[in-house]
CSV table of N, CA and C in Angstrom, one decimal:
chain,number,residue,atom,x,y,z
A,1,UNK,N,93.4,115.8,88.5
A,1,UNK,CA,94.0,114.5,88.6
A,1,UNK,C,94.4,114.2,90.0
A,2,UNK,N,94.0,113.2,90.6
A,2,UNK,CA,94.4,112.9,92.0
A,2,UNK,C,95.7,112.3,92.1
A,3,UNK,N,96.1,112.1,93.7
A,3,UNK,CA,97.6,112.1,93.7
A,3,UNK,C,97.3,110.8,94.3
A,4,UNK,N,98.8,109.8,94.3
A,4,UNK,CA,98.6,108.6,94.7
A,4,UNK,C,100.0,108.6,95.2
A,5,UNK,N,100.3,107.6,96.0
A,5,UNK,CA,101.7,107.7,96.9
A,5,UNK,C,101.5,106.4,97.5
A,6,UNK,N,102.8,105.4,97.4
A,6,UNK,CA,102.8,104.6,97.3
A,6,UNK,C,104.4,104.2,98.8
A,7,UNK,N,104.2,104.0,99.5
A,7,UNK,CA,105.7,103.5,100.7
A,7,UNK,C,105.9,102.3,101.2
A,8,UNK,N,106.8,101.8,100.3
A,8,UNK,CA,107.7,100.6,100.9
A,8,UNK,C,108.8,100.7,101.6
A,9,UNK,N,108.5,100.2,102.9
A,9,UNK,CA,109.6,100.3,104.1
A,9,UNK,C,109.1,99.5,105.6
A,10,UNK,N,109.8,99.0,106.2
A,10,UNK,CA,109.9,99.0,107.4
A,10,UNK,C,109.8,99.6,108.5
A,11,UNK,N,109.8,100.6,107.8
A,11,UNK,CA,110.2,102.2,109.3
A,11,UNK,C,109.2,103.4,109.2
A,12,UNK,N,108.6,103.8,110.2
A,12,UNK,CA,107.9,104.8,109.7
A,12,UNK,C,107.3,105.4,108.6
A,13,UNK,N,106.4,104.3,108.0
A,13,UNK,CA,105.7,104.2,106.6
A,13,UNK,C,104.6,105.9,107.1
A,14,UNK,N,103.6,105.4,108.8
A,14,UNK,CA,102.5,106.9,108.7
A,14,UNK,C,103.4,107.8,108.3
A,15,UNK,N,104.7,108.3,109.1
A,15,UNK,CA,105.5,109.4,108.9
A,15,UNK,C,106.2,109.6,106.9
A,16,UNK,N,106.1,108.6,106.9
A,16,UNK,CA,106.3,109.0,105.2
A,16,UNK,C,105.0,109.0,104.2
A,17,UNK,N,104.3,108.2,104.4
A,17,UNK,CA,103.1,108.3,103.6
A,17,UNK,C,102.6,110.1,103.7
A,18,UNK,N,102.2,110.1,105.1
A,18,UNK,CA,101.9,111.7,105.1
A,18,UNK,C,102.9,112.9,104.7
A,19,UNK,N,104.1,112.6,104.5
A,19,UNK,CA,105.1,113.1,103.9
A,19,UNK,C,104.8,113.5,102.2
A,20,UNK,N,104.6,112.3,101.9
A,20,UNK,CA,105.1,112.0,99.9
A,20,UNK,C,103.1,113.0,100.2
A,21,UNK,N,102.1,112.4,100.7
A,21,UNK,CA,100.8,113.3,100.6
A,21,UNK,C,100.5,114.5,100.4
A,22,UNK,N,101.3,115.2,101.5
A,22,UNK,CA,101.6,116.4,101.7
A,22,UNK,C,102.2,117.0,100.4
A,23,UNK,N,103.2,116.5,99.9
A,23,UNK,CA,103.9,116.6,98.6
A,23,UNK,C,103.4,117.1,97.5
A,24,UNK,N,101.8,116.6,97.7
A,24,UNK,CA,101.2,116.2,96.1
A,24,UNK,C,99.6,116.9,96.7
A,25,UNK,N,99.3,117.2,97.6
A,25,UNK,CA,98.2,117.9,98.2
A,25,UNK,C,97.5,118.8,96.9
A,26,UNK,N,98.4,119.4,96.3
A,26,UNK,CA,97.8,120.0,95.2
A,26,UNK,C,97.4,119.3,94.0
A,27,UNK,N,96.7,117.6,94.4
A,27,UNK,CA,96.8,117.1,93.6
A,27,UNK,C,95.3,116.9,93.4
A,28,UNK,N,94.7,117.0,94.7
A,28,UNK,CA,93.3,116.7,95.1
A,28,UNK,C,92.2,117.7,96.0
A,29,UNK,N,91.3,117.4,95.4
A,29,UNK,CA,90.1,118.5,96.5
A,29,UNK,C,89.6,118.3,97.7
A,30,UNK,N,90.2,117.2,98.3
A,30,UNK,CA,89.8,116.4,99.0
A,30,UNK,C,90.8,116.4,100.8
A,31,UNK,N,91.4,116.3,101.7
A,31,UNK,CA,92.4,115.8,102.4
A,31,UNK,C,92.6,114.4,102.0
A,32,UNK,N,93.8,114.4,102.1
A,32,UNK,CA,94.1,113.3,101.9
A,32,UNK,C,93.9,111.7,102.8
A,33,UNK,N,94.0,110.8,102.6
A,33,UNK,CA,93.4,109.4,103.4
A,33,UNK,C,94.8,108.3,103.1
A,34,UNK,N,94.6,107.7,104.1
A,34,UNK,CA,95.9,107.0,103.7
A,34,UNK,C,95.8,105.4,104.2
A,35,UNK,N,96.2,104.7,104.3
A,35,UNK,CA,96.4,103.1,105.0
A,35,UNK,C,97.7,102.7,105.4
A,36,UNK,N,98.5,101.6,106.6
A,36,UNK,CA,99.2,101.9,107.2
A,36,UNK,C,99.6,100.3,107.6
A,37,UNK,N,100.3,99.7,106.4
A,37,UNK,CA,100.4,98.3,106.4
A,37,UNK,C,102.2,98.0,107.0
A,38,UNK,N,101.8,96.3,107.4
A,38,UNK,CA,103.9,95.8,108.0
A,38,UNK,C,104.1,95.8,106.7
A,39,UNK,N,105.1,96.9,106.3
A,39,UNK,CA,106.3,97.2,105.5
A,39,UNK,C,105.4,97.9,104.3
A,40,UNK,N,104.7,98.8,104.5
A,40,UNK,CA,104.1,99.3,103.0
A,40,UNK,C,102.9,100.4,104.0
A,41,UNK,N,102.3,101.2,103.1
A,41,UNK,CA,101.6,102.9,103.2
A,41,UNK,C,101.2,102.7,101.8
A,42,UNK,N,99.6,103.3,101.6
A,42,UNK,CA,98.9,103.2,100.4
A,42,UNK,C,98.1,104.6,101.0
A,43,UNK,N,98.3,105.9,99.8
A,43,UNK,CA,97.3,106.6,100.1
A,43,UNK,C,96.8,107.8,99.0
A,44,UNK,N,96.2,108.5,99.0
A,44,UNK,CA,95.5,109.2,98.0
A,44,UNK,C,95.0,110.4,98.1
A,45,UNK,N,95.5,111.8,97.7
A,45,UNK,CA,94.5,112.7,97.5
A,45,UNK,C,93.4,112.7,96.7
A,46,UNK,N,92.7,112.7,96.7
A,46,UNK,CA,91.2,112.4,95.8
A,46,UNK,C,91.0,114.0,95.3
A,47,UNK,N,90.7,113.6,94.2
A,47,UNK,CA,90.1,114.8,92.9
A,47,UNK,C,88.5,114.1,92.7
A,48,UNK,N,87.7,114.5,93.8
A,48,UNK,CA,86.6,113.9,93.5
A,48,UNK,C,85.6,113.9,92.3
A,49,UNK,N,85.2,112.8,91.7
A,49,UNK,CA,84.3,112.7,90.4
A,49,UNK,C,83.0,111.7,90.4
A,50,UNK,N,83.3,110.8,91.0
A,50,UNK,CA,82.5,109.8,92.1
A,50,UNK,C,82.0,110.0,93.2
A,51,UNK,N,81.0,109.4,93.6
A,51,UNK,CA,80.5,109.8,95.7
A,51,UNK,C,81.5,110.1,96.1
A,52,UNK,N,80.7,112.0,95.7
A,52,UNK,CA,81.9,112.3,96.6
A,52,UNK,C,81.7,112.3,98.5
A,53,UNK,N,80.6,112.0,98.4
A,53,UNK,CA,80.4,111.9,99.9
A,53,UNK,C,81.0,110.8,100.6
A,54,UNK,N,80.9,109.6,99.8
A,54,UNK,CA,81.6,108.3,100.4
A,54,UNK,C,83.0,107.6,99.5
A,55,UNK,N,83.8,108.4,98.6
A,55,UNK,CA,84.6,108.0,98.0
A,55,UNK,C,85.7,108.2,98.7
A,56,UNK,N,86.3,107.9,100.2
A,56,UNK,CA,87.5,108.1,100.2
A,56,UNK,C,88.3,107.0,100.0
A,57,UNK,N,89.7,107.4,99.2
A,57,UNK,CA,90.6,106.3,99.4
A,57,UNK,C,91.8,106.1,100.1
A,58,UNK,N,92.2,105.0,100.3
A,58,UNK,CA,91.8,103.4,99.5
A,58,UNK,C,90.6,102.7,99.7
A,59,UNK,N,90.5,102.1,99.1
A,59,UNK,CA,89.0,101.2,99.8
A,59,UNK,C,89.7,99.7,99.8
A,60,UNK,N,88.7,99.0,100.7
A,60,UNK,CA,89.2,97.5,101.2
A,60,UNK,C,88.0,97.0,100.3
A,61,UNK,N,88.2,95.2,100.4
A,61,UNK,CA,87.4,94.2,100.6
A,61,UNK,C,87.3,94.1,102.0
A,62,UNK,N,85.8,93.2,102.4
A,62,UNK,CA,85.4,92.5,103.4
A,62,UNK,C,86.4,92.7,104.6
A,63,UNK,N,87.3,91.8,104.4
A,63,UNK,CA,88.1,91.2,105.3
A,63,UNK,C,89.2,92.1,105.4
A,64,UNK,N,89.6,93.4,104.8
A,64,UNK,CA,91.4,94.5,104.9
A,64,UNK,C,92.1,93.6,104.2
A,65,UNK,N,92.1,92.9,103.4
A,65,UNK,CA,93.1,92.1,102.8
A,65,UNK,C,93.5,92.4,101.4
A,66,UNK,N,93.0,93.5,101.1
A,66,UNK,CA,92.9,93.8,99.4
A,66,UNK,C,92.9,95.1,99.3
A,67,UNK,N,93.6,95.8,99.0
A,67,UNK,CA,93.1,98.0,99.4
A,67,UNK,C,93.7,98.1,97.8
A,68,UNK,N,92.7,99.0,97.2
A,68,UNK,CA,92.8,99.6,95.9
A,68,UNK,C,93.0,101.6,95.8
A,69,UNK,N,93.3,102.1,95.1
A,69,UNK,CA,93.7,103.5,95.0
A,69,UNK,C,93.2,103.9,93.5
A,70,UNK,N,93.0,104.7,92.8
A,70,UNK,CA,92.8,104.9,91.3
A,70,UNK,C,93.0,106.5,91.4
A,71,UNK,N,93.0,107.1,90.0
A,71,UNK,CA,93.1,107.9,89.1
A,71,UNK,C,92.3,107.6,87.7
A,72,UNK,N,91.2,108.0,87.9
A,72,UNK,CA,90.5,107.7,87.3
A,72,UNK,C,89.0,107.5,87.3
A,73,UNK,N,88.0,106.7,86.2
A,73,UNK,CA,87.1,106.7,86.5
A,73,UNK,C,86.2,105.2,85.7
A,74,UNK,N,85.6,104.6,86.5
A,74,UNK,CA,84.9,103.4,85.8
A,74,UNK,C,83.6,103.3,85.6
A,75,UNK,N,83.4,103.8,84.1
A,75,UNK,CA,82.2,104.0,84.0
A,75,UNK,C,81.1,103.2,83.9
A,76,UNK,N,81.3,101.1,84.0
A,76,UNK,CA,80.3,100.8,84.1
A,76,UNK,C,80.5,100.0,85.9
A,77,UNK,N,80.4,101.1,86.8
A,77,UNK,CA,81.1,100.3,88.0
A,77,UNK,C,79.5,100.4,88.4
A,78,UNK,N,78.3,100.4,88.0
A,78,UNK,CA,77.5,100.1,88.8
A,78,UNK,C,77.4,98.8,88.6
A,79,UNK,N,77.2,98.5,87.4
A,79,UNK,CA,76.9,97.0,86.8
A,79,UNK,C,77.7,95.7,87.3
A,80,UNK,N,79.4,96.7,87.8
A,80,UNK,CA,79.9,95.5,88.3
A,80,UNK,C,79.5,95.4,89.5
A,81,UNK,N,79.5,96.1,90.4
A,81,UNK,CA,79.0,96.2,91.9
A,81,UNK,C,78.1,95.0,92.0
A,82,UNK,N,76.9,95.4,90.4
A,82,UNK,CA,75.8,94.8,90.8
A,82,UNK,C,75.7,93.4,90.8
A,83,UNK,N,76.7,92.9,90.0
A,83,UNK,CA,77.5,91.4,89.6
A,83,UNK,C,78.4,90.9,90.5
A,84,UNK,N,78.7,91.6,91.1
A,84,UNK,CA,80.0,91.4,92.6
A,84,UNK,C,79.4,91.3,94.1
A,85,UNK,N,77.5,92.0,93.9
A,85,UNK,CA,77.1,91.8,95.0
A,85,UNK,C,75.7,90.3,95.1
A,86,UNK,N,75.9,89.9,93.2
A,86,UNK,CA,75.1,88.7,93.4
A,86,UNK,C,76.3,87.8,93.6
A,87,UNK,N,77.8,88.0,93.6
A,87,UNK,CA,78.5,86.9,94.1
A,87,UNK,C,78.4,86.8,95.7
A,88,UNK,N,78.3,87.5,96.4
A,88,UNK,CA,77.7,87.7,97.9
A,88,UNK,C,79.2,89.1,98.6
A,89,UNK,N,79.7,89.6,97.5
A,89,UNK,CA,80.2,90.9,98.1
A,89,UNK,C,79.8,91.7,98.6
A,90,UNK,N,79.8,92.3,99.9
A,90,UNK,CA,79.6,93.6,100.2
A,90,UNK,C,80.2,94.9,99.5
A,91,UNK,N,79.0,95.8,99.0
A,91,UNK,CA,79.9,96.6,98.3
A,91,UNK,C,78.7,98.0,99.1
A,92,UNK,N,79.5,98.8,100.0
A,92,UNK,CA,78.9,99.5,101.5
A,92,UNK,C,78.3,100.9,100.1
A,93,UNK,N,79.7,101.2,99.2
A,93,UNK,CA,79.0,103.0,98.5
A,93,UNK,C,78.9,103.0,96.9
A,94,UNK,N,78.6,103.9,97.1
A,94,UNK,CA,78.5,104.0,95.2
A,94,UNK,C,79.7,104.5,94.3
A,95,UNK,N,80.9,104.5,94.8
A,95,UNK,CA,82.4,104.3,94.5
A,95,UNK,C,83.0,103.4,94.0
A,96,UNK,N,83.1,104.4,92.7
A,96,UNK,CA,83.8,103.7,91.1
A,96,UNK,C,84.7,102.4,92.1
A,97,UNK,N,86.0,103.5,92.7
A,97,UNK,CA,87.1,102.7,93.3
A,97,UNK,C,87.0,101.4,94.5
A,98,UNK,N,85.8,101.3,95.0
A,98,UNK,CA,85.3,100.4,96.0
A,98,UNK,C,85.5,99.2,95.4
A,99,UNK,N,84.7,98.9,93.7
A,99,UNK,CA,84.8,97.5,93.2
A,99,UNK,C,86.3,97.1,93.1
A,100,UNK,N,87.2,97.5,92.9
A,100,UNK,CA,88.4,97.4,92.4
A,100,UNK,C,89.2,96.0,93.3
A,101,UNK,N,88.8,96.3,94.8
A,101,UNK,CA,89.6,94.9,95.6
A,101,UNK,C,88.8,93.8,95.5
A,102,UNK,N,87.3,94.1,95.1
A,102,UNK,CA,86.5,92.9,95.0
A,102,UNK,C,86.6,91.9,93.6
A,103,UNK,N,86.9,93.4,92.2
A,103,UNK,CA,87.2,92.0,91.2
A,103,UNK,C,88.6,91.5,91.4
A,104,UNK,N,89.3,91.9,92.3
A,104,UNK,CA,90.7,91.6,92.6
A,104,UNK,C,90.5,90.4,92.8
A,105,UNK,N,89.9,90.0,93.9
A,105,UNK,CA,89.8,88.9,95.0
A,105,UNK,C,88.4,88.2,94.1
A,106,UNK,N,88.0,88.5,93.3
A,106,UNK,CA,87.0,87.6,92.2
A,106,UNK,C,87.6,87.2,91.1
A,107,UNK,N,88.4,87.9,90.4
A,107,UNK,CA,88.8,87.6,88.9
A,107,UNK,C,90.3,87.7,88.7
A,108,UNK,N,90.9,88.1,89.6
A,108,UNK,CA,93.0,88.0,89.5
A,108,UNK,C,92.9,89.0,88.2
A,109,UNK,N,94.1,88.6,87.9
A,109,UNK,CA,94.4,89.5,86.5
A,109,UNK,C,93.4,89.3,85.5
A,110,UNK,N,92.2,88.4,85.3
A,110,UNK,CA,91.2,88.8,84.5
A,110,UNK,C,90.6,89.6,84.8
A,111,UNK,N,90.6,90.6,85.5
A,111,UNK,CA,89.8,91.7,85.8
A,111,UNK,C,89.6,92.9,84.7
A,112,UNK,N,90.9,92.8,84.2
A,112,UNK,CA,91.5,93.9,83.4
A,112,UNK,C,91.2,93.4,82.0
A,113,UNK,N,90.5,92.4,81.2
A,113,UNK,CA,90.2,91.7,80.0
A,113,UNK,C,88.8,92.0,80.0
């Protein structure tokens, strides 16, 4: 089960993200990866099950405006990829977690219906 760690703050989010990471290290097979936003840290030990060669997280959309993290696994994520890349998404690997900011930024909370 991978580890996910989540920092809201103003101050030294790298220094705590890699903190709460460290924490949970035995959570994943992976080193951990992390993101480093004004007032917030998103990051993730990965227990890899997916490309494992290209699955690290978080993953973005296009533009860094949307970063996703999971625990878990989506089993028909080719089919959406392949429906998210006829809307003209770039979708770069074959990572379950990759589609996640694209039906974000496609579907809002219909994503999840």
């Amino acid at each position: 089960m991978c580890g996910i760690a989540i920092i809201g703050s103003h101050r030294d989010n790298r220094k705590k993200i890699k903190k709460a990471l460290s924490e949970i290290k035995h959570r994943g097979n992976h080193p951990y990866e992390y993101e480093v936003f004004k007032g917030a840290a998103l990051g993730a030990n990965r227990l890899a099950i997916v490309d494992e060669e290209s699955g690290r997280q978080p993953k973005a959309n296009e533009e860094k405006t949307i970063y996703a993290t999971q625990n878990g696994e989506i089993f028909n994520h080719v089919k959406l990829a392949k429906r998210l890349r006829s809307l003209g998404h770039i979708i770069k690997t074959e990572n379950d977690t990759e589609i996640l900011p694209h039906l974000w930024e496609e579907y809002k909370e219909k994503m999840v219906h």
